[in-house]
Coordinates of C-alpha atoms and ligand atoms in Angstrom, one line a residue:
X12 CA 17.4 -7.6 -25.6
X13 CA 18.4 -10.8 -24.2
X14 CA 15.5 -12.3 -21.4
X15 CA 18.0 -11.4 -18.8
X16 CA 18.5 -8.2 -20.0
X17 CA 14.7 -7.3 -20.3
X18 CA 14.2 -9.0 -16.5
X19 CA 17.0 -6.3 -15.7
X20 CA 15.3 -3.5 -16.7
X21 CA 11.8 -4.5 -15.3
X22 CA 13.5 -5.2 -11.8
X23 CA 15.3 -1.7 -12.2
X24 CA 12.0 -0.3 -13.2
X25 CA 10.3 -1.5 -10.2
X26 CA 9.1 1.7 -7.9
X27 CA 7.7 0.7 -4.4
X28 CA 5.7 3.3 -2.7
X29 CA 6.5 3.5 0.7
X30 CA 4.2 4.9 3.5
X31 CA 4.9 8.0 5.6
X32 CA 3.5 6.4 8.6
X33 CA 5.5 3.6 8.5
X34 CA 8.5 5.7 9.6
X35 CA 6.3 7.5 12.5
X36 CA 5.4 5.6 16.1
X37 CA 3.0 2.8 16.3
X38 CA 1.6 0.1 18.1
X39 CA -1.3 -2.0 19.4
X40 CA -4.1 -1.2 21.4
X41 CA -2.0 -2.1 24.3
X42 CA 0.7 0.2 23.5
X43 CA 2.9 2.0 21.4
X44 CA 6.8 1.7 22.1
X45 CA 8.5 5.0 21.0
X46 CA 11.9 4.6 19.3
X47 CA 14.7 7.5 19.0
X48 CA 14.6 9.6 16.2
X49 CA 11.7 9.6 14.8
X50 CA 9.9 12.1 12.8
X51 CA 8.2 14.5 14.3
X52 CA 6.7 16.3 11.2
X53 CA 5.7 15.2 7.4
X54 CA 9.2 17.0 6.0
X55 CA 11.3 14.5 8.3
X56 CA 9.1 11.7 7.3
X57 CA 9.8 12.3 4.0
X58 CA 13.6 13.0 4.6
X59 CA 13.5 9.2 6.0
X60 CA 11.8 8.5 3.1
X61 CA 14.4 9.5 0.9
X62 CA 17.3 7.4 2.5
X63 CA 15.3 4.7 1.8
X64 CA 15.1 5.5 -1.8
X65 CA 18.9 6.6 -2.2
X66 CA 19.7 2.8 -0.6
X67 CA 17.4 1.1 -2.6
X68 CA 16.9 3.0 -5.6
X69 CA 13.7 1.5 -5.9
X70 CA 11.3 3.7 -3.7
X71 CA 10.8 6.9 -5.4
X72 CA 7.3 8.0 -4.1
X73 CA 6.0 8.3 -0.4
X74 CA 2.2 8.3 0.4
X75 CA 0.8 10.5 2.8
X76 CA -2.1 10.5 5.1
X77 CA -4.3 13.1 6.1
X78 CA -4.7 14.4 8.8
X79 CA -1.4 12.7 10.1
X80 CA 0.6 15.0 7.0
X81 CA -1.4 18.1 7.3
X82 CA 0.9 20.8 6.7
X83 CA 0.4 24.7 5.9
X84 CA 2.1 24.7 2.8
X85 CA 1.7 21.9 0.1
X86 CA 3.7 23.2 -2.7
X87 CA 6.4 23.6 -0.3
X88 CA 6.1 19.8 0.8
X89 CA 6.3 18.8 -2.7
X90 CA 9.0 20.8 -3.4
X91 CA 11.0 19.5 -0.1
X92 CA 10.1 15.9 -1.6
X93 CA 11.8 17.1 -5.2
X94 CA 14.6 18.3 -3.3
X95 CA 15.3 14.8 -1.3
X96 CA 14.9 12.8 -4.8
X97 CA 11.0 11.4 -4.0
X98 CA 7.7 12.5 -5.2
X99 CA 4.5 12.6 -3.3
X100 CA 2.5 9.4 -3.9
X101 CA -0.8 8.4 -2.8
X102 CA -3.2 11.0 -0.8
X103 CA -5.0 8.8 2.3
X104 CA -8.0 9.8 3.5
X105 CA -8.6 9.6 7.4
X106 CA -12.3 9.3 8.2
X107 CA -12.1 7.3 11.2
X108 CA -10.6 9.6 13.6
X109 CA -13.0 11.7 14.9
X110 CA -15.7 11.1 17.2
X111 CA -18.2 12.2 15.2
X112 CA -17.6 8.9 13.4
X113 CA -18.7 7.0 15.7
X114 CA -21.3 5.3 13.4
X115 CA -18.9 5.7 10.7
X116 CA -18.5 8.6 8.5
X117 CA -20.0 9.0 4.2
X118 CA -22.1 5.9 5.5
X119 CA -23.4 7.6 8.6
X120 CA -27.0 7.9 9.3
X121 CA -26.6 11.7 10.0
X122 CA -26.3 13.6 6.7
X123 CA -24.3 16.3 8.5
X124 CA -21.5 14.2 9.3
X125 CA -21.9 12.6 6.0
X126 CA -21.4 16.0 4.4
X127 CA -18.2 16.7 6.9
X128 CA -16.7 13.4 5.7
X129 CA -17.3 14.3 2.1
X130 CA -15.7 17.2 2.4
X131 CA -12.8 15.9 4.2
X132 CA -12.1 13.4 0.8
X133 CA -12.8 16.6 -1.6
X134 CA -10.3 18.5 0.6
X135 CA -7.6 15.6 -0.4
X136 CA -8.3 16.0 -4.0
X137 CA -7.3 19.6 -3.1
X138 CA -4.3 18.3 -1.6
X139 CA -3.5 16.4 -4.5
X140 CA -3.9 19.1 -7.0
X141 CA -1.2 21.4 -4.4
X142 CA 1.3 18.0 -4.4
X143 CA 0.9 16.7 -8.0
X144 CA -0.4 13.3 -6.8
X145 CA -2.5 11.8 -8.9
X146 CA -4.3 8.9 -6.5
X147 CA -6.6 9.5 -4.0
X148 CA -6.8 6.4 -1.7
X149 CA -10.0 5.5 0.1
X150 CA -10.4 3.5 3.1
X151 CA -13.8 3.5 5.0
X152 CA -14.0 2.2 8.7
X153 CA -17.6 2.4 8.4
X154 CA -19.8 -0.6 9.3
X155 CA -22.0 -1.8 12.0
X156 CA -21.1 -4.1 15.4
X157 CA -24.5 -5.3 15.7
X158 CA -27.4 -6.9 13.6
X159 CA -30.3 -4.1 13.4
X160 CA -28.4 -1.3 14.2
X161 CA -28.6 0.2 10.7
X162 CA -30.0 -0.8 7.4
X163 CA -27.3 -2.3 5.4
X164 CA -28.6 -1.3 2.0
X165 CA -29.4 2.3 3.1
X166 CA -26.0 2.5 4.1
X167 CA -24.8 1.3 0.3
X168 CA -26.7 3.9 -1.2
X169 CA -25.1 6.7 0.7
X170 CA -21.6 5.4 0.5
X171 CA -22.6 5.3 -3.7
X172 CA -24.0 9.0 -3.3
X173 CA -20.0 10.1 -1.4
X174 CA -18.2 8.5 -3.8
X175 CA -20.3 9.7 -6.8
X176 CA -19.5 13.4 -5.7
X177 CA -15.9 12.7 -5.1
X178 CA -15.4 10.7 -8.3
X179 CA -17.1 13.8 -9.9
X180 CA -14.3 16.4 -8.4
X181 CA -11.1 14.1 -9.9
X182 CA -9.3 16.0 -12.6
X183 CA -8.2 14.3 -16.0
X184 CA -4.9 12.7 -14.7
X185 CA -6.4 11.7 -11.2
X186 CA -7.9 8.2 -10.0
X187 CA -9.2 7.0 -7.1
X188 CA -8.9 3.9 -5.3
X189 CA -11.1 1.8 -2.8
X190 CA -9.6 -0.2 -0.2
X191 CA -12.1 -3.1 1.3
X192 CA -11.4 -5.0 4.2
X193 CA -13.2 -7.8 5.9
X194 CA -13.7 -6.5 9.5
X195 CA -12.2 -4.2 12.1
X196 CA -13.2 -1.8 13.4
X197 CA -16.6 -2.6 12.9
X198 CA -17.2 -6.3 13.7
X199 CA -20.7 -7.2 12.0
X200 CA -21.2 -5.8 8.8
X201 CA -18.3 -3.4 6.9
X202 CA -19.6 -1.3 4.9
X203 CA -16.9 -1.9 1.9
X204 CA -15.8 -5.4 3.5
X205 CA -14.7 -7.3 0.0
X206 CA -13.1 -6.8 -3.4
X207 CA -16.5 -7.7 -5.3
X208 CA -18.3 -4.7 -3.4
X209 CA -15.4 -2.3 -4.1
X210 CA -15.0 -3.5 -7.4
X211 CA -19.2 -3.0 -8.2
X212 CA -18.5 0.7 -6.8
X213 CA -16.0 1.3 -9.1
X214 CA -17.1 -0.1 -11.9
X215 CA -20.3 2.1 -11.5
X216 CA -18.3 5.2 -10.6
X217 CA -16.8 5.0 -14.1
X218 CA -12.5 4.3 -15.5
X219 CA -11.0 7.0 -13.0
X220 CA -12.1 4.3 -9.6
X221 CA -9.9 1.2 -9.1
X222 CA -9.8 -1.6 -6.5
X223 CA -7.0 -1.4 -4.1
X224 CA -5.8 -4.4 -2.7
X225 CA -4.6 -4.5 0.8
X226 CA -3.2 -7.7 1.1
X227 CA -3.9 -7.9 5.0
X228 CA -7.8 -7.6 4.6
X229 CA -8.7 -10.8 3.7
X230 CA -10.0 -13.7 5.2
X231 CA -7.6 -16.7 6.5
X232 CA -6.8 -18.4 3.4
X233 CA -7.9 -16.2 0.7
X234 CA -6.7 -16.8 -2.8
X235 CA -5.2 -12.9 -3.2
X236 CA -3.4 -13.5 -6.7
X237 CA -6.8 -15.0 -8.0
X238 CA -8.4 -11.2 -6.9
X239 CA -5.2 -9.7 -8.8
X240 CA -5.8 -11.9 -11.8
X241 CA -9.8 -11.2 -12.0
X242 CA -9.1 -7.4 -11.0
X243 CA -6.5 -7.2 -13.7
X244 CA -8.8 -9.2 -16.4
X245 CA -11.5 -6.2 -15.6
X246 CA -9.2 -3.6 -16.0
X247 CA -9.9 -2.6 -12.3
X248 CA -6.9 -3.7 -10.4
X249 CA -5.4 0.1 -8.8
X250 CA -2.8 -1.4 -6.6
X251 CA -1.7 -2.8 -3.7
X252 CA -1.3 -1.9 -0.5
X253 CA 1.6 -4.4 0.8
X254 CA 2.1 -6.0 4.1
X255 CA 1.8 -9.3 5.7
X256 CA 0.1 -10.9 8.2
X257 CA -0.2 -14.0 10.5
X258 CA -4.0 -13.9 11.9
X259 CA -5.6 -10.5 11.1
X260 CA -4.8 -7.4 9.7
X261 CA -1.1 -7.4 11.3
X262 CA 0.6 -5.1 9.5
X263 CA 4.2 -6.5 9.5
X264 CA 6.7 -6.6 6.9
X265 CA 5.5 -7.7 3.5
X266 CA 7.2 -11.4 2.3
X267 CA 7.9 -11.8 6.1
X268 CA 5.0 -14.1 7.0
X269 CA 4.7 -16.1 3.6
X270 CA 6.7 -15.2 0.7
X271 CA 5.5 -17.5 -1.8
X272 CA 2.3 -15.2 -1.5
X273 CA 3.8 -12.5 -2.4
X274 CA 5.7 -14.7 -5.6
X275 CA 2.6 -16.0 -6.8
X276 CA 0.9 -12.2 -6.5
X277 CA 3.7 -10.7 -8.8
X278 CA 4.0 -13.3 -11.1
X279 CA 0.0 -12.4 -11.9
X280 CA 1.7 -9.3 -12.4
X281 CA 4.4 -10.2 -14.5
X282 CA 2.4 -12.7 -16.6
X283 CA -0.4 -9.8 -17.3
X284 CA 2.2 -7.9 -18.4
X285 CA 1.5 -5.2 -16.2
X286 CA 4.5 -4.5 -13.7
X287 CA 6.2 -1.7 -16.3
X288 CA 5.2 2.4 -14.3
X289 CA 3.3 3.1 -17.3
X290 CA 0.5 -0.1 -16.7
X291 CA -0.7 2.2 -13.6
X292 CA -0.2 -0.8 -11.3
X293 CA 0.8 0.7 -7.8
X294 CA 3.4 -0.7 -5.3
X295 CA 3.0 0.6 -1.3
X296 CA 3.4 -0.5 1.2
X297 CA 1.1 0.1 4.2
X298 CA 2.8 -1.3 7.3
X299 CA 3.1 -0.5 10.8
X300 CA 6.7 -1.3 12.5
X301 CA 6.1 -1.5 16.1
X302 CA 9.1 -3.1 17.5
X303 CA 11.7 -3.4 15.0
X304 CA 13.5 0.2 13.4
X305 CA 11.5 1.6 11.1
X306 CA 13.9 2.4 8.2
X307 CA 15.6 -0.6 7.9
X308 CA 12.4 -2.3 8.4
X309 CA 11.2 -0.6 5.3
X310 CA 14.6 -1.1 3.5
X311 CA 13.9 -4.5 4.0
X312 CA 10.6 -4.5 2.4
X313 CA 11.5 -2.6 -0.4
X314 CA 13.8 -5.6 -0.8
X315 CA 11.2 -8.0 0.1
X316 CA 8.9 -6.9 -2.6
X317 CA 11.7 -6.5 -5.2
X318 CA 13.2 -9.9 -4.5
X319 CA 9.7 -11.5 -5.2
X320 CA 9.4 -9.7 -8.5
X321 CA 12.8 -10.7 -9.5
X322 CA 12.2 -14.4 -8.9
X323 CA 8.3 -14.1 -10.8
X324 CA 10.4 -12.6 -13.4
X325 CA 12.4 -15.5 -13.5
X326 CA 9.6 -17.9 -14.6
X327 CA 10.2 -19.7 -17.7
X328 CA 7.3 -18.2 -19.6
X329 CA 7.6 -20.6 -22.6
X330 CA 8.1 -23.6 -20.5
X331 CA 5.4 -22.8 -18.5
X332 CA 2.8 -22.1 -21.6
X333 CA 4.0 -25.4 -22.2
X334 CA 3.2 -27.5 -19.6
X335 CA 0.0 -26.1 -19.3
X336 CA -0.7 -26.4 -22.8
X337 CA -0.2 -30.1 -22.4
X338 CA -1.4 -30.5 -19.5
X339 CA 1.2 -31.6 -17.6
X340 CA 0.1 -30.3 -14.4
X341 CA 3.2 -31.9 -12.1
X342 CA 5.6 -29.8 -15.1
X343 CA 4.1 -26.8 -15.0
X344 CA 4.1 -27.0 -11.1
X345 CA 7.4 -27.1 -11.5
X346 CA 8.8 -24.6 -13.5
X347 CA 6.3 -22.4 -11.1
X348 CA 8.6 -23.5 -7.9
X349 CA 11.8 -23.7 -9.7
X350 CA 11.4 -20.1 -9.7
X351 CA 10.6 -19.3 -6.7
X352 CA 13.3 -21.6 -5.2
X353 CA 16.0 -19.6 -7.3
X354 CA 18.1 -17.4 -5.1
X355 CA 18.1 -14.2 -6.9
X356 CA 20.2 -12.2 -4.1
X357 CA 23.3 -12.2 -6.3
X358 CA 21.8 -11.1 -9.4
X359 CA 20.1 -8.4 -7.5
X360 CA 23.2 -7.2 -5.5
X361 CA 24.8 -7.0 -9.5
X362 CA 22.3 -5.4 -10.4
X363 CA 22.9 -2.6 -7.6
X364 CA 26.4 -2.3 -8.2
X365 CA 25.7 -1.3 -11.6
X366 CA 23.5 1.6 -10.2
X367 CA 26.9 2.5 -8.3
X368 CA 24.2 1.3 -5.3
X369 CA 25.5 -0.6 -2.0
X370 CA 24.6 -4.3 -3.0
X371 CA 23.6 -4.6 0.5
X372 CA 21.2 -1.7 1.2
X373 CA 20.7 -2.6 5.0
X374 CA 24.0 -2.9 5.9
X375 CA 24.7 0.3 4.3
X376 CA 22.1 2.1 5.9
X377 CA 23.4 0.9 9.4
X378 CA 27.0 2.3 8.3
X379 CA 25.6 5.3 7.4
X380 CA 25.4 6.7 10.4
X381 CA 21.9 8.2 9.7
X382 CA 20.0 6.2 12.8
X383 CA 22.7 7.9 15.0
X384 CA 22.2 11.1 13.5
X385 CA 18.3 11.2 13.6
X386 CA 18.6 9.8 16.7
X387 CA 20.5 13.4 17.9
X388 CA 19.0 15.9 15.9
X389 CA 15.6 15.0 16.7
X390 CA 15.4 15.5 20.3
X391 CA 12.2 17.5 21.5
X392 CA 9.1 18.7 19.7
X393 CA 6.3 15.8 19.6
X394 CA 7.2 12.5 17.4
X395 CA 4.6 11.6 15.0
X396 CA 2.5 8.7 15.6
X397 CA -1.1 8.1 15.4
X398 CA -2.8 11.2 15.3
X399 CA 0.1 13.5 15.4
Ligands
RM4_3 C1 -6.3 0.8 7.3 C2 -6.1 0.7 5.8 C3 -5.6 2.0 5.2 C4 -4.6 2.7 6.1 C5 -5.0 2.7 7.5 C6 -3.9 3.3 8.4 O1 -6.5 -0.5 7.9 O2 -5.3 -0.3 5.6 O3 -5.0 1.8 4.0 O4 -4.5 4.0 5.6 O5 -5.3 1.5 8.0
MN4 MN1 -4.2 -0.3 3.6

């Protein structure tokens, strides 16, 4: 296979996870704008998440969250998933919506509510087993707002002791990953704020627990692709959670606030080698689209992502090794950003047609007529959103 060729196949190769509340309402604190036609049930998120596939061809699973996807009948979800052309992807956990987490939930001083958080996360293994997913995603809002209010290593120990016992109920083909993230809700200490403290979890936990990266949860200025590149050295990188952000944890398109981010992320991907499905690297995105229309939002980051892929796979490898070999640091710079500053549009819109795809996947969404049609067929019952 020619380079080109091989690129081909890794960009066509390329699944991006997208997230079923992404295509549900969302806002701010301030307020959440409601837009017409949106879901009002898990099957309808998942039926938007299957346009979104059948445009892009390149986002074949769809996460869910729990309680937001709670339905009677798993198997049947799964099987209305097969039926649409996606497969379940990522089980969420939701331990931060109840007000018995006030003083968070498997970190909680109370072993009572510990136990009912516990239980929540072994319920989404069940979830999993009923959906065929096969990663369990953990994100803990559990922390502290002021200094004294709880022992921070107590709290440590008893996050250790929930994970232990969840880690313990994972079958053979299932894996777990922790999120971190550096502060909100709780604004003094987080209980899993950082990818070193996720990643010392894990590695105690055993193979089966991963980091996940959310690439809003960082500091200002964070170095992200040098946490992808240690992560992936350790074996221990999961995935990412994808989404972009200005100030804090924004939650906006992904490649919309700084692009060359995202490039220099997957070309630590592509230079590890690992960006093939079978390397167990996962793609989602974990966005909120509070102003703009949710599907073509998502289109577009589908696009986003895979347009930033494309251009990391278009790194001179050898020219690269190179430079760096010799150290010819103003060379190897430059290979990096010649790269980056090729437009890989056309190739990609080839590449599309040759899937007998739109080469434009937004614009055919808008002819499609879909946004007209959701927007009359789902009139009454209660849009999903935040708790629905
Ligand atoms: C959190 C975290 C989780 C996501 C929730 C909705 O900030 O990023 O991944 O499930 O938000
Ligand atoms: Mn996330």
């Amino acid at each position: 296979m020619t380079d080109n060729a091989k690129a081909a196949s890794a960009v066509r190769r390329l699944g991006v996870e997208t997230a079923s509340w992404a295509y549900a309402n969302s806002g701010t604190r301030f307020k959440v704008f409601g837009q017409p036609g949106v879901p009002r049930d898990p099957y309808e998120k998942i039926d938007d998440a299957a346009v979104v596939h059948r445009l892009t061809g390149a986002a074949p699973t769809v996460a869910l969250h729990i309680p937001w996807d709670k339905v009677d009948d798993y198997d049947g979800l799964a099987k209305h998933a097969e039926a649409q052309g996606v497969r379940i992807g990522a089980i969420n956990s939701n331990v931060f919506q109840d007000d018995d987490y006030k003083l968070g939930s498997v970190c909680h001083p109370d072993p009572a509510v510990r136990r009912k958080a516990t239980d929540h996360l072994l319920e989404c293994i069940d979830i999993m087993d009923a959906t065929g997913s096969d990663t369990l995603k953990l994100w803990f809002a559990d922390g502290t707002n002021y200094p004294g209010q709880d022992s921070i290593r107590a709290r440590q120990d008893r996050l250790a002791e929930a994970l232990r016992e969840t880690y313990g109920r994972l079958g053979g083909e299932q894996r777990m990953l922790l999120e971190y993230k550096l502060f909100e809700p709780s604004f003094y200490t987080t209980d899993v704020p950082d990818w070193g403290t996720s990643y010392v979890h894990c590695t105690e936990l055993g193979p089966k627990a991963q980091v996940v990266i959310d690439t809003g949860h960082h500091a200002p200025g964070t170095n992200i692709e040098f946490i992808v590149a240690f992560l992936l050295r350790a074996g221990k990188l999961g995935g990412f959670d994808f989404n972009s952000r200005f100030y804090a944890d924004d939650d906006l398109m992904v490649g919309a606030a700084d692009p060359f981010q995202l490039f220099r992320i997957m070309h630590e991907i592509v230079d590890a080698d690992v960006l093939a499905p079978e390397a167990g690297i996962a793609f989602m995105l974990d966005q909120c689209h509070n102003i703009e229309p949710k599907i073509p939002a998502i289109i577009r980051s589908v696009l986003n992502v895979q347009e930033m892929t494309a251009k990391a796979l278009k790194v001179d490898a050898a020219a690269l090794a190179e430079a760096q070999r010799n150290g010819d640091v103003l060379g190897a710079n430059q290979v990096f950003m010649d790269a980056f500053y090729t437009d890989v549009r056309p190739w990609l819109a080839q590449l599309r047609e040759e899937q007998g795809l739109d080469p434009d996947p937004v614009g055919a969404y808008h002819r499609s007529g879909y946004a007209e049609k959701i927007a009359a067929d789902r009139v009454g019952g209660q849009q999903a959103g935040w708790g629905a």
